[in-house]
């Protein structure tokens, strides 16, 4: 399933200028990382980031994360000890959470909004009864990429920013500076625009070096004290528990099934059956993949009827 690209927006350059003053801090290896976000009793951004860091730590032993890291380091000819595995896990987790039709049920549409995540948080503020069959917020490629970069920065990982591979499209980029060797720019496609199902995290479809500088996204889209409705806060963490340890291949297939339900090209029951079919085809595959596919089928069948 391939999306038609979004229409060219006349306000894109204005949006780019809007972003640069807030985030034009050129990445430097000596720059101190962001202060760790402290946990609070409220269901706010600080607590969400703290919880995600804890879950990322637990996910380091999952088969999906380990397999993904091996693929990543091999693709860039990096010695595993030259890259912080914990950073990779956090970045991959936040990618899967914030992408279109990903773990947090965000959905792409043309919005003509500036390249920040403000409007996403505003939509989330009103979500009192999240369910697996519906999106939690609607956002365009630049908003989704900004959300990813914002959360990566709050989680203390260096460094994520935005890339314009085309005048009418935005993706995120994670800049990796190994302890030895050359700098690596990792494309983080928070939508599948211009991409196929085989294009995932670290896709080579877009050249991250076509843009001279990747400015680290340091804009504070919302304060750490910004509170989310408790049902939505809990939903986000439950989705991580259900799916984040699965392989790239399984998460990508579930992303397309989830999108099909959002677009109503799949009924929830059809999506559930397809997930179970793929689970059966895995046989005795990784436990995390089997569980993710089973969880998805149950979610499709437990959501409120349309």
mmCIF file of N, CA and C in Angstrom, residues 14 19 54 56 88 93 103 115 158 170 176 178 187-188 197 284 292 303 305:
data_model
loop_
_atom_site.group_PDB
_atom_site.id
_atom_site.type_symbol
_atom_site.label_atom_id
_atom_site.label_comp_id
_atom_site.label_asym_id
_atom_site.label_seq_id
_atom_site.Cartn_x
_atom_site.Cartn_y
_atom_site.Cartn_z
ATOM 1 N N UNK A 14 8.203 29.124 4.979
ATOM 2 C CA UNK A 14 7.877 29.874 6.191
ATOM 3 C C UNK A 14 7.984 28.975 7.396
ATOM 4 N N UNK A 19 11.150 27.087 12.242
ATOM 5 C CA UNK A 19 11.855 26.085 13.040
ATOM 6 C C UNK A 19 13.289 26.492 13.372
ATOM 7 N N UNK A 54 12.530 3.679 31.265
ATOM 8 C CA UNK A 54 12.527 2.420 31.997
ATOM 9 C C UNK A 54 12.142 1.245 31.122
ATOM 10 N N UNK A 56 12.445 1.126 27.869
ATOM 11 C CA UNK A 56 13.518 0.910 26.902
ATOM 12 C C UNK A 56 14.618 0.043 27.504
ATOM 13 N N UNK A 88 20.264 3.464 20.830
ATOM 14 C CA UNK A 88 19.560 2.835 19.713
ATOM 15 C C UNK A 88 18.186 2.354 20.150
ATOM 16 N N UNK A 93 12.442 2.683 19.755
ATOM 17 C CA UNK A 93 11.173 2.659 20.474
ATOM 18 C C UNK A 93 10.343 3.896 20.153
ATOM 19 N N UNK A 103 2.653 2.562 17.211
ATOM 20 C CA UNK A 103 2.149 2.056 18.488
ATOM 21 C C UNK A 103 1.170 2.998 19.167
ATOM 22 N N UNK A 115 6.275 22.907 11.372
ATOM 23 C CA UNK A 115 7.032 21.697 11.723
ATOM 24 C C UNK A 115 7.342 21.610 13.211
ATOM 25 N N UNK A 158 21.472 12.098 21.975
ATOM 26 C CA UNK A 158 21.999 12.971 20.937
ATOM 27 C C UNK A 158 21.915 12.235 19.610
ATOM 28 N N UNK A 170 8.892 15.781 4.799
ATOM 29 C CA UNK A 170 9.802 15.872 5.942
ATOM 30 C C UNK A 170 9.953 14.512 6.602
ATOM 31 N N UNK A 176 24.443 9.917 14.475
ATOM 32 C CA UNK A 176 25.225 9.053 15.361
ATOM 33 C C UNK A 176 26.702 9.361 15.169
ATOM 34 N N UNK A 178 29.946 7.718 16.251
ATOM 35 C CA UNK A 178 30.627 6.591 16.901
ATOM 36 C C UNK A 178 31.893 7.049 17.619
ATOM 37 N N UNK A 187 18.149 7.861 8.683
ATOM 38 C CA UNK A 187 16.836 8.368 8.296
ATOM 39 C C UNK A 187 15.764 7.677 9.123
ATOM 40 N N UNK A 188 14.895 8.489 9.720
ATOM 41 C CA UNK A 188 13.800 7.978 10.555
ATOM 42 C C UNK A 188 12.485 8.386 9.890
ATOM 43 N N UNK A 197 6.739 -0.880 1.553
ATOM 44 C CA UNK A 197 6.642 -1.609 2.820
ATOM 45 C C UNK A 197 8.005 -2.111 3.285
ATOM 46 N N UNK A 284 7.449 -21.449 15.128
ATOM 47 C CA UNK A 284 8.065 -21.264 16.442
ATOM 48 C C UNK A 284 9.039 -20.091 16.414
ATOM 49 N N UNK A 292 3.154 -10.160 19.741
ATOM 50 C CA UNK A 292 2.681 -8.926 19.119
ATOM 51 C C UNK A 292 1.544 -9.199 18.147
ATOM 52 N N UNK A 303 -11.940 -3.822 20.434
ATOM 53 C CA UNK A 303 -12.315 -2.425 20.294
ATOM 54 C C UNK A 303 -13.805 -2.260 20.093
ATOM 55 N N UNK A 305 -17.337 -1.483 18.457
ATOM 56 C CA UNK A 305 -17.793 -1.678 17.088
ATOM 57 C C UNK A 305 -18.069 -0.329 16.424
#
